[in-house]
Amino acid sequence: MHPQCMLGFIRCVAAVRSCHCRDPTAILVCLEHHSLFPKAQICIAKNLPDLESCKEKAAYVRAVMAAIVLFAGGVCDIQELVGCLQRPTSPMSLMDISEMLYCTATLLYAMRENGVQISNRTDLQPTSEQQQILNHALTPGERVKIVAFAGTGKTSTLIQYARKWSHLHFLYLAFNKTIAKQASQLFPDNVKCKTIHSLAYTEVGKHYRRKLNLGSLTSYLVSFALSNRQGQSPFIRGKSVVQTLAAFFASADVSIAVDHTPIWCKNHRGEKVLVEQREKQIIVEEAKEIWSKMQTLSPTGEMAHRMTHDGYLKLWQLQKPSLSEYDVILVDEAQDCTPAVMDIVLSQPCGVILVGDPHQQIYTFRGAVNTLSEVPHSRIFYLTQSFRFGSEIAYVGATILDVSKGVRKKTLVGNKQESDVSGVGVEGTVAHLSRTNKTVFEDAVKLTCGDTPAKIHLLGGLKAFGLEKIHDLWKLLHPELRLEIKDPFIKKWAEKGLASIKDYADKAEDKQLEIKIAIVETYWDRIPELVERITRCHVLAPKKAGRNHVPVRLMEVHFAFGLWGLAGLEALLFRASAGLLRRRRKKGVQARLPSRALLLVKRIERTVFIVTV
């Protein structure tokens, strides 16, 4: 089908008024369960933004159903669509579904009878920036960078590139398992979608499956594995060793050295001091001992000696792996790659395309370097035309990048769809993004109070958020109650109390634990009641919540990255008054934005985002 015919078909179906969409919100929730829903959503957002933002939501729902029908690869996809529309929460009857499909089939039949070729391909008209990328013939050993601003269609560009150069075999490296799974549904058959850790596990990690540490290496675990010696607290030593190992795992280096040790540490009085050279040498030796025992294949009860995910990735990198079966490697979110990952990728003889946005780097704390700035390249392309939001949001984002980072050569450009940066008349799902989990907890408390508490959903669930751990920490304040402490780590502090575990968190610089302790110290004896209330108001699966109970979604911004195209918000997380920015610019000083702001952005993928800093 010609791209314009495909879009015309979707518009035509969207314009058909019927009684089928009595509750479009509920129908949309059901459609989200279809495997082709993300693809249909991207197609409409990119090419028909007026439908996505139209006031009549029923038209958007009909457009989504039409797009799913067009993308269907066979009867199974249509059966899946019928199954989604027959879910218990769907207001559509079987008669409604049959009539909708009959009308759609009639229109498709009429198009075929009039000589319109029907296809489910998504190769719609690319922008001039995208076309330059598509026309570039990558040669073996070539390193190409694509700097893609927020919502500029980098994924669709890569899909079209792989489709155009279909004789080549591609490896698409995604940042996490969820993105890799979604990508595998969108990319053509000549592309393998993987995470770097899945590749490393297949070659190395599987040998350690009986002694894997599924969590992370902590200061507490390491402190008990270190031999006794005079000097620093074991927790401070444990923290230094953990930091050293983390730096080594992230680096491209072959052995642990002084350069991997931390520059600063806390002394026994909690003061931040420089680490002496003699102490650094000791830290290196202790880290080497832990690393050596991690590499042994025999099972162990010592948690500090179990292999971590970053550990087996490091081992794989040191083995100089070959990915010779691929002609091209596509690295998504390249700005957040570690030197170890880049060493694996750049040592391959095939062509490499690095894609990302240096202004959206959020994982420096995990050893990531800004690959898009540091790695040499033979060619660089830019994607600046955003399909995600209109000119109003694009202007705010471009202004903040200009003021705070001096980005002037390339400007983020919005599309024609309506968008604003205000809090007037907003509708749809609400998502609260916070810098820390303490603010997430505070938002949950506010939203669940009163006679009509809101339904909420904590991203990842209550366990991942650590709500039970917060309750366990409160129990340390009341040993006389002899309450059961469920978390094994917190249970070890039952006799010493909250003050001792707080001292450990401070010395070990365990930020997540410090945040949970701060929550307990803020709310004290209200903790049990608040934990019970948040648990009661929490919805496990937002998609299954039902049309009358759409939850407010609460999350820390790092974990929300990419879920709703949040790249569009990364530049908007901080907002300063125009007067402050002007004054600082006149003085020639880089603008520093306030430490706390509230920003409400309307209509990005039908979700309202409230960002608190």
C-alpha angles and dihedrals in degrees: 000000000000110000093244091049090051091052091043090053091053091048091049094052091044090054095054106105115212142147091250094094099057091144108022094177092058092045091051091052088055093047091054088074092064115103091227094050095096090050093049090046093052092047094053095041091051101040107020105033091153089064092050091051098036117126093232101075091188089069091056091049091051089048091053091051091049092050091050090052091051093048093047112122094200148325092307092065091050090048088051089052091052090048092053092049090050095056115129092254094052116106091204119105123215088255090054091050093048092050092048092051091044092055091047092048091048091054092048090049091051090051092051091048089054093053099260109146110228121214138153095225119130099206095133124169108296124215120252089258091052092046091057089056093046091052094052112105106212115217127206111279094016119137116209127180127205113194102200119187121212115307096353095137101258093154094049089047091054090047091053091045092053090046094050093048092043094152089069127082113230133198113203112200111203126194095238143005095262094055091045091053092049091047092052088062092052106039123080123255094267090069127080112203114207143147118239090240092055090055091048092047092053091054104031115356095064089067089062097046091117094053103033121141100216091191126047135286107263134197090239094057093045094047091064092047094055121092117248118263138154120263128048127033113272089239092055090047090048091052092051092050092048091050091048093051091046091052091048093048091051094047129080090232122123098219141025113266141169089268089069095056120098119263094216135035138167121258125218090277092056093251120142109241138168115265109244119235092243090053090049091057090052091049090052092053092047091049091049090053093052091046092049092053092045089059095057112102097215115105116256137190091212103099092201089062096052120107117256129207092253088046097060090041087057091049090052091050091051090054090062095232122213122227093179094143089075128075095195134022117206113200113197121201088014091170089074098049120118122231088252091059092044090051089057094047100041094047090066118100093223128091117278130206115194114199129186148086121270089207092062098056107138105155104069088119087067094054098268118154126201097262093178089064102036108037114086115243139192094211136011128200131188132214110196104152107097121208093184103073144007133260095276096062091037090055093052091048093047091047093052091048089050095049101038102032105020094240106163108134094072122034128202107239124200129213131240098272122112116262137149144183100231142092100238120122097344119170137180136050114347122218124187113206119196136183093227139022090244089068090045089056092047090052090049090052093050095046096048098048126097134040094301106040117192124245109246138188122205109209109252093013136270095295094053090047091053100235092149090050090055089053091048091051089053089053088062087068091060111045089154089070091058092215119178113258108208102187108087094213096049090043089065088066095052094110096040097047137212095308091061096049089046089054089050093049090051095048094042090043090228098172097185092052091046090054092052091048089049089054090053091048091050098051101023111173093010089072098092092049093045093047090051091047095048090047091051093050095043118108114210098205115025092194090060097043094103130238095282096050108047103163129226107244118225124192148147107256095237091061093045094056110129098001096108098013087277089170083090089064100043091087090045100054093103128044127186130188115265090238093057092048093048093048093050093045091052088055090050091243123138107251115256113205124219117273092234128038140152118223125178116191118191126221113356104156089337092299127116112217123206108192120197123186 
